[in-house]
PDB file of C-alpha atoms in Angstrom:
ATOM      1  CA  MET A   9     131.573 116.406 110.631  1.00 63.00           C
ATOM      2  CA  ASN A  10     129.164 118.971 111.702  1.00 88.00           C
ATOM      3  CA  ASN A  11     128.238 120.353 107.879  1.00 97.00           C
ATOM      4  CA  VAL A  12     127.005 116.310 107.474  1.00 98.00           C
ATOM      5  CA  GLN A  13     123.906 115.040 108.523  1.00 98.00           C
ATOM      6  CA  ILE A  14     123.099 111.040 107.797  1.00 98.00           C
ATOM      7  CA  ILE A  15     119.889 109.135 108.960  1.00 98.00           C
ATOM      8  CA  LEU A  16     119.088 105.921 108.497  1.00 98.00           C
ATOM      9  CA  SER A  17     115.678 105.728 110.701  1.00 98.00           C
ATOM     10  CA  GLY A  18     112.258 103.479 111.208  1.00 98.00           C
ATOM     11  CA  GLU A  19     110.564 106.375 112.386  1.00 98.00           C
ATOM     12  CA  SER A  20     108.684 109.407 110.180  1.00 98.00           C
ATOM     13  CA  LEU A  21     111.147 111.686 108.420  1.00 98.00           C
ATOM     14  CA  ASP A  22     110.624 115.435 109.236  1.00 98.00           C
ATOM     15  CA  ILE A  23     111.210 117.763 106.494  1.00 98.00           C
ATOM     16  CA  GLY A  24     110.494 120.983 108.820  1.00 98.00           C
ATOM     17  CA  ALA A  25     113.696 119.612 110.591  1.00 98.00           C
ATOM     18  CA  CYS A  26     116.371 118.602 107.827  1.00 98.00           C
ATOM     19  CA  VAL A  27     114.903 122.635 106.640  1.00 98.00           C
ATOM     20  CA  SER A  28     115.965 124.138 109.620  1.00 97.00           C
ATOM     21  CA  TRP A  29     119.529 121.945 109.777  1.00 98.00           C
ATOM     22  CA  ILE A  30     120.379 122.850 106.412  1.00 98.00           C
ATOM     23  CA  MET A  31     119.546 126.951 106.684  1.00 96.00           C
ATOM     24  CA  SER A  32     122.710 128.810 107.047  1.00 93.00           C
ATOM     25  CA  PRO A  33     123.652 132.342 107.826  1.00 95.00           C
ATOM     26  CA  GLU A  34     126.283 131.549 104.932  1.00 95.00           C
ATOM     27  CA  SER A  35     123.879 129.802 101.974  1.00 96.00           C
ATOM     28  CA  GLY A  36     122.498 131.958  99.236  1.00 97.00           C
ATOM     29  CA  GLY A  37     120.082 128.785  99.216  1.00 97.00           C
ATOM     30  CA  ILE A  38     119.379 125.281  99.689  1.00 97.00           C
ATOM     31  CA  ASP A  39     118.000 122.654  97.226  1.00 98.00           C
ATOM     32  CA  ILE A  40     116.011 119.888  98.676  1.00 98.00           C
ATOM     33  CA  PHE A  41     114.825 116.461  96.662  1.00 98.00           C
ATOM     34  CA  ILE A  42     111.946 115.005  98.779  1.00 98.00           C
ATOM     35  CA  GLY A  43     111.258 111.190  97.352  1.00 98.00           C
ATOM     36  CA  THR A  44     107.876 110.196  98.429  1.00 98.00           C
ATOM     37  CA  VAL A  45     105.849 107.337  97.126  1.00 97.00           C
ATOM     38  CA  ARG A  46     104.428 106.630  93.960  1.00 96.00           C
ATOM     39  CA  ASN A  47     100.783 105.064  94.465  1.00 96.00           C
ATOM     40  CA  ALA A  48     101.505 103.088  90.824  1.00 96.00           C
ATOM     41  CA  THR A  49     103.944 101.447  89.092  1.00 94.00           C
ATOM     42  CA  LYS A  50     103.338 101.111  85.552  1.00 92.00           C
ATOM     43  CA  GLY A  51      99.964 101.479  85.979  1.00 94.00           C
ATOM     44  CA  LYS A  52      99.496  98.784  88.568  1.00 95.00           C
ATOM     45  CA  ALA A  53      98.536 100.062  92.435  1.00 97.00           C
ATOM     46  CA  VAL A  54     100.635  99.912  94.424  1.00 97.00           C
ATOM     47  CA  LEU A  55      99.414  99.812  98.124  1.00 97.00           C
ATOM     48  CA  LYS A  56     102.746 100.318 100.051  1.00 97.00           C
ATOM     49  CA  LEU A  57     106.023  99.643 100.284  1.00 98.00           C
ATOM     50  CA  ASP A  58     109.161  98.102 102.519  1.00 98.00           C
ATOM     51  CA  PHE A  59     112.350  99.052 103.065  1.00 98.00           C
ATOM     52  CA  GLU A  60     115.022  97.118 104.100  1.00 98.00           C
ATOM     53  CA  ALA A  61     119.116  98.617 105.264  1.00 98.00           C
ATOM     54  CA  TYR A  62     122.150  96.705 105.500  1.00 98.00           C
ATOM     55  CA  GLU A  63     122.414  99.152 107.982  1.00 98.00           C
ATOM     56  CA  PRO A  64     126.373  99.872 108.805  1.00 98.00           C
ATOM     57  CA  MET A  65     126.765  99.434 105.121  1.00 98.00           C
ATOM     58  CA  ALA A  66     124.431 101.452 104.080  1.00 98.00           C
ATOM     59  CA  ILE A  67     125.834 104.783 106.038  1.00 98.00           C
ATOM     60  CA  SER A  68     129.199 104.255 105.468  1.00 98.00           C
ATOM     61  CA  GLU A  69     128.338 104.233 101.658  1.00 98.00           C
ATOM     62  CA  MET A  70     125.624 107.464 102.283  1.00 98.00           C
ATOM     63  CA  GLU A  71     129.175 109.451 104.449  1.00 98.00           C
ATOM     64  CA  LYS A  72     131.239 108.586 100.931  1.00 98.00           C
ATOM     65  CA  ILE A  73     128.193 110.576  98.655  1.00 98.00           C
ATOM     66  CA  ALA A  74     128.661 113.264 101.120  1.00 98.00           C
ATOM     67  CA  GLN A  75     132.094 113.208 101.136  1.00 98.00           C
ATOM     68  CA  GLN A  76     132.028 112.823  97.122  1.00 98.00           C
ATOM     69  CA  ALA A  77     129.801 116.190  96.718  1.00 98.00           C
ATOM     70  CA  PHE A  78     132.081 118.395  99.066  1.00 98.00           C
ATOM     71  CA  ASN A  79     134.796 117.247  96.620  1.00 98.00           C
ATOM     72  CA  GLN A  80     133.241 118.020  93.637  1.00 98.00           C
ATOM     73  CA  TRP A  81     131.360 120.635  94.737  1.00 98.00           C
ATOM     74  CA  PRO A  82     131.529 124.629  96.907  1.00 98.00           C
ATOM     75  CA  VAL A  83     128.391 123.155  98.966  1.00 98.00           C
ATOM     76  CA  GLN A  84     128.312 123.846 102.420  1.00 98.00           C
ATOM     77  CA  LYS A  85     126.288 121.187 104.445  1.00 98.00           C
ATOM     78  CA  VAL A  86     124.312 117.975 103.260  1.00 98.00           C
ATOM     79  CA  LEU A  87     121.717 115.454 104.338  1.00 98.00           C
ATOM     80  CA  ILE A  88     120.895 112.890 103.640  1.00 98.00           C
ATOM     81  CA  HIS A  89     118.064 110.776 105.194  1.00 98.00           C
ATOM     82  CA  HIS A  90     116.083 107.446 104.767  1.00 98.00           C
ATOM     83  CA  ARG A  91     113.704 105.202 105.836  1.00 98.00           C
ATOM     84  CA  THR A  92     113.190 101.930 106.675  1.00 98.00           C
ATOM     85  CA  GLY A  93     110.209  99.744 107.603  1.00 98.00           C
ATOM     86  CA  THR A  94     106.344  99.761 106.068  1.00 98.00           C
ATOM     87  CA  LEU A  95     105.654 103.179 104.519  1.00 98.00           C
ATOM     88  CA  GLN A  96     102.398 104.163 103.072  1.00 98.00           C
ATOM     89  CA  VAL A  97     101.612 106.068  99.332  1.00 97.00           C
ATOM     90  CA  GLY A  98     102.162 108.987 100.277  1.00 97.00           C
ATOM     91  CA  GLU A  99     104.869 108.691 102.422  1.00 98.00           C
ATOM     92  CA  VAL A 100     108.776 109.647 102.356  1.00 98.00           C
ATOM     93  CA  PRO A 101     111.530 107.348 102.096  1.00 98.00           C
ATOM     94  CA  VAL A 102     114.286 110.205 101.350  1.00 98.00           C
ATOM     95  CA  ILE A 103     115.354 113.282 102.097  1.00 98.00           C
ATOM     96  CA  ILE A 104     118.405 115.174 100.527  1.00 98.00           C
ATOM     97  CA  ALA A 105     119.113 118.371 101.261  1.00 98.00           C
ATOM     98  CA  VAL A 106     122.357 120.688 100.003  1.00 98.00           C
ATOM     99  CA  SER A 107     123.192 124.128 101.240  1.00 98.00           C
ATOM    100  CA  ALA A 108     125.801 126.234  98.954  1.00 98.00           C
ATOM    101  CA  ALA A 109     126.607 130.205  98.310  1.00 98.00           C
ATOM    102  CA  HIS A 110     125.104 129.672  94.942  1.00 97.00           C
ATOM    103  CA  ARG A 111     122.397 127.937  93.652  1.00 96.00           C
ATOM    104  CA  ASP A 112     123.911 126.113  90.635  1.00 97.00           C
ATOM    105  CA  ALA A 113     126.111 123.986  92.932  1.00 98.00           C
ATOM    106  CA  ALA A 114     123.122 123.123  95.421  1.00 98.00           C
ATOM    107  CA  PHE A 115     121.230 121.862  92.321  1.00 98.00           C
ATOM    108  CA  GLU A 116     123.993 119.849  91.013  1.00 98.00           C
ATOM    109  CA  THR A 117     124.839 118.615  94.452  1.00 98.00           C
ATOM    110  CA  CYS A 118     121.335 117.454  95.334  1.00 98.00           C
ATOM    111  CA  ARG A 119     120.790 115.525  92.127  1.00 98.00           C
ATOM    112  CA  TYR A 120     124.175 114.064  92.252  1.00 98.00           C
ATOM    113  CA  ILE A 121     123.328 112.660  95.705  1.00 98.00           C
ATOM    114  CA  ILE A 122     119.847 111.208  95.216  1.00 98.00           C
ATOM    115  CA  ASP A 123     121.261 109.051  91.834  1.00 98.00           C
ATOM    116  CA  THR A 124     124.659 107.940  93.592  1.00 98.00           C
ATOM    117  CA  LEU A 125     122.486 107.024  96.731  1.00 98.00           C
ATOM    118  CA  LYS A 126     120.337 104.754  94.211  1.00 98.00           C
ATOM    119  CA  GLN A 127     123.043 102.828  92.680  1.00 97.00           C
ATOM    120  CA  THR A 128     125.225 102.086  95.664  1.00 98.00           C
ATOM    121  CA  VAL A 129     123.011 102.577  98.394  1.00 98.00           C
ATOM    122  CA  PRO A 130     122.520  99.154 100.220  1.00 98.00           C
ATOM    123  CA  ILE A 131     118.867  99.629 100.784  1.00 98.00           C
ATOM    124  CA  TRP A 132     115.863  97.868  98.659  1.00 98.00           C
ATOM    125  CA  LYS A 133     112.225  98.002  98.312  1.00 98.00           C
ATOM    126  CA  LYS A 134     109.584  95.715  97.763  1.00 98.00           C
ATOM    127  CA  GLU A 135     106.651  96.343  96.374  1.00 97.00           C
ATOM    128  CA  ALA A 136     103.290  95.211  97.229  1.00 97.00           C
ATOM    129  CA  PHE A 137     100.637  94.837  94.726  1.00 97.00           C
ATOM    130  CA  GLU A 138      96.919  93.176  95.865  1.00 96.00           C
ATOM    131  CA  ASP A 139      98.170  89.781  93.581  1.00 96.00           C
ATOM    132  CA  GLY A 140     101.332  89.849  95.085  1.00 96.00           C
ATOM    133  CA  GLU A 141     104.749  91.919  95.744  1.00 97.00           C
ATOM    134  CA  VAL A 142     108.126  92.516  93.671  1.00 96.00           C
ATOM    135  CA  TRP A 143     111.208  93.803  95.021  1.00 97.00           C
ATOM    136  CA  VAL A 144     112.570  96.009  92.828  1.00 96.00           C
ATOM    137  CA  ALA A 145     114.800  96.034  89.886  1.00 92.00           C
ATOM    138  CA  ALA A 146     115.790  92.600  91.275  1.00 90.00           C
ATOM    139  CA  HIS A 147     115.068  90.942  87.910  1.00 91.00           C
ATOM    140  CA  PRO A 148     116.363  91.952  84.065  1.00 89.00           C
TER     141      PRO A 148
ATOM    142  CA  MET B  18     137.544  78.015 107.467  1.00 95.00           C
ATOM    143  CA  LYS B  19     133.526  78.751 108.515  1.00 95.00           C
ATOM    144  CA  ILE B  20     132.476  81.609 106.973  1.00 96.00           C
ATOM    145  CA  ASN B  21     128.906  83.326 107.683  1.00 96.00           C
ATOM    146  CA  VAL B  22     127.096  85.231 104.860  1.00 98.00           C
ATOM    147  CA  LEU B  23     124.295  88.019 105.664  1.00 98.00           C
ATOM    148  CA  ALA B  24     121.625  88.381 102.687  1.00 98.00           C
ATOM    149  CA  PHE B  25     118.861  91.359 102.092  1.00 97.00           C
ATOM    150  CA  GLY B  26     115.919  92.185  99.961  1.00 97.00           C
ATOM    151  CA  VAL B  27     116.059  88.795  96.982  1.00 97.00           C
ATOM    152  CA  ALA B  28     118.946  87.330  98.250  1.00 97.00           C
ATOM    153  CA  LYS B  29     117.159  86.883 102.055  1.00 97.00           C
ATOM    154  CA  GLU B  30     114.466  85.300  99.992  1.00 96.00           C
ATOM    155  CA  ILE B  31     116.980  82.940  97.398  1.00 97.00           C
ATOM    156  CA  PHE B  32     118.618  81.316 101.208  1.00 97.00           C
ATOM    157  CA  GLY B  33     115.117  81.077 102.861  1.00 97.00           C
ATOM    158  CA  SER B  34     117.084  82.916 105.890  1.00 97.00           C
ATOM    159  CA  SER B  35     118.693  85.969 106.286  1.00 97.00           C
ATOM    160  CA  SER B  36     122.522  84.654 106.862  1.00 97.00           C
ATOM    161  CA  VAL B  37     123.592  81.060 105.564  1.00 97.00           C
ATOM    162  CA  SER B  38     127.470  79.036 106.762  1.00 95.00           C
ATOM    163  CA  LEU B  39     129.318  77.405 104.486  1.00 94.00           C
ATOM    164  CA  GLU B  40     132.855  76.037 104.259  1.00 95.00           C
ATOM    165  CA  LEU B  41     135.627  78.030 102.587  1.00 96.00           C
ATOM    166  CA  THR B  42     139.341  77.075 101.093  1.00 95.00           C
ATOM    167  CA  ASN B  43     141.621  79.327 103.407  1.00 94.00           C
ATOM    168  CA  ASP B  44     142.203  81.331 100.251  1.00 91.00           C
ATOM    169  CA  ALA B  45     139.009  81.835  99.057  1.00 97.00           C
ATOM    170  CA  THR B  46     138.102  84.671  96.679  1.00 98.00           C
ATOM    171  CA  ILE B  47     134.744  86.402  95.910  1.00 98.00           C
ATOM    172  CA  TYR B  48     134.570  84.319  92.834  1.00 97.00           C
ATOM    173  CA  ASN B  49     134.958  81.227  94.340  1.00 97.00           C
ATOM    174  CA  LEU B  50     132.154  82.345  97.416  1.00 98.00           C
ATOM    175  CA  LYS B  51     130.103  82.794  93.998  1.00 97.00           C
ATOM    176  CA  TYR B  52     130.451  79.822  92.439  1.00 97.00           C
ATOM    177  CA  LEU B  53     130.369  77.915  95.146  1.00 97.00           C
ATOM    178  CA  LEU B  54     126.550  80.062  96.353  1.00 97.00           C
ATOM    179  CA  GLU B  55     124.973  79.562  92.554  1.00 97.00           C
ATOM    180  CA  GLN B  56     125.546  76.049  92.956  1.00 97.00           C
ATOM    181  CA  GLN B  57     123.791  75.983  96.255  1.00 97.00           C
ATOM    182  CA  TYR B  58     121.786  78.426  95.436  1.00 97.00           C
ATOM    183  CA  PRO B  59     120.940  78.662  91.570  1.00 97.00           C
ATOM    184  CA  ARG B  60     118.297  81.592  91.157  1.00 97.00           C
ATOM    185  CA  LEU B  61     121.125  83.727  92.080  1.00 97.00           C
ATOM    186  CA  LYS B  62     121.850  82.883  88.349  1.00 96.00           C
ATOM    187  CA  GLN B  63     118.678  84.715  87.303  1.00 96.00           C
ATOM    188  CA  LEU B  64     119.436  87.873  89.270  1.00 96.00           C
ATOM    189  CA  ALA B  65     120.131  91.463  87.140  1.00 93.00           C
ATOM    190  CA  SER B  66     123.455  91.482  89.194  1.00 94.00           C
ATOM    191  CA  TYR B  67     124.443  91.661  92.266  1.00 97.00           C
ATOM    192  CA  MET B  68     127.891  92.058  94.180  1.00 98.00           C
ATOM    193  CA  VAL B  69     129.200  90.836  97.801  1.00 98.00           C
ATOM    194  CA  ALA B  70     130.178  93.578 100.273  1.00 98.00           C
ATOM    195  CA  VAL B  71     133.280  92.519 102.500  1.00 98.00           C
ATOM    196  CA  ASN B  72     133.082  94.673 105.505  1.00 98.00           C
ATOM    197  CA  ASN B  73     130.760  97.378 104.635  1.00 98.00           C
ATOM    198  CA  GLU B  74     132.596  97.553 101.688  1.00 98.00           C
ATOM    199  CA  TYR B  75     132.290  96.751  97.785  1.00 98.00           C
ATOM    200  CA  ALA B  76     134.187  93.856  96.850  1.00 98.00           C
ATOM    201  CA  LEU B  77     136.016  92.769  93.414  1.00 98.00           C
ATOM    202  CA  PRO B  78     135.253  88.542  92.530  1.00 97.00           C
ATOM    203  CA  GLY B  79     139.531  88.855  92.611  1.00 97.00           C
ATOM    204  CA  ASP B  80     139.430  89.804  96.426  1.00 98.00           C
ATOM    205  CA  THR B  81     140.347  86.758  99.196  1.00 97.00           C
ATOM    206  CA  ILE B  82     138.163  86.046 101.844  1.00 98.00           C
ATOM    207  CA  HIS B  83     139.913  86.071 105.673  1.00 96.00           C
ATOM    208  CA  GLU B  84     138.121  84.512 108.172  1.00 93.00           C
ATOM    209  CA  ARG B  85     135.484  86.970 110.974  1.00 94.00           C
ATOM    210  CA  ASP B  86     135.562  89.376 107.605  1.00 96.00           C
ATOM    211  CA  GLU B  87     132.146  90.313 107.738  1.00 97.00           C
ATOM    212  CA  ILE B  88     130.479  88.718 104.341  1.00 98.00           C
ATOM    213  CA  ALA B  89     126.873  90.329 102.479  1.00 98.00           C
ATOM    214  CA  ILE B  90     125.377  89.403  99.295  1.00 98.00           C
ATOM    215  CA  ILE B  91     123.800  92.708  97.698  1.00 98.00           C
ATOM    216  CA  PRO B  92     121.363  91.933  95.473  1.00 98.00           C
ATOM    217  CA  PRO B  93     120.832  95.093  93.197  1.00 97.00           C
ATOM    218  CA  VAL B  94     119.589  98.039  95.309  1.00 98.00           C
ATOM    219  CA  SER B  95     116.629 100.273  94.844  1.00 97.00           C
ATOM    220  CA  GLY B  96     117.102 102.981  97.545  1.00 97.00           C
ATOM    221  CA  GLY B  97     115.467 106.330  97.303  1.00 96.00           C
TER     222      GLY B  97
END
């Protein structure tokens, strides 16, 4: 489909390229969510994050989310880019972009995509602190 | 039948490897697989939860496993 772009990459994500791809003459607006690596978790300094993906399934789950978005909202294009590998504080692990004729659909879809991605896409992050490393959400 | 189980995230650390090989009966289900894995790797039970994927799809406990299926342990995901 040329209205969906899904990329899982070990290289830096290109925000400008995402904006260019998502814009179209039919759109009345675009909505973009850019995730960034925060420097602390619950008051503890984070040194870096490592992202690991089960790549074929991660791609297929992201494709499902994009399809669910089109089934639920009148949107024109959907873009999901996600990083793998080691990211430093301030770097970008995820970009979601949505274009639509009207802003309500774009806002709602963008939120749906990032929220669902965090629940279903097989990608894991490990936080590195000064005193050790922890897989996020693994333990209760 | 012999099956290969892929592990990711914390599951890879619990297995000490990115995949483990297991012997299952021919009509084994996901439930049977989880039981066997938890016997061999009790730390799996300490996870908040975990899923099993078969051929890149989330599987249900009653689903049957077939030889040559691609099986993966999916600990709680944390992308984004």
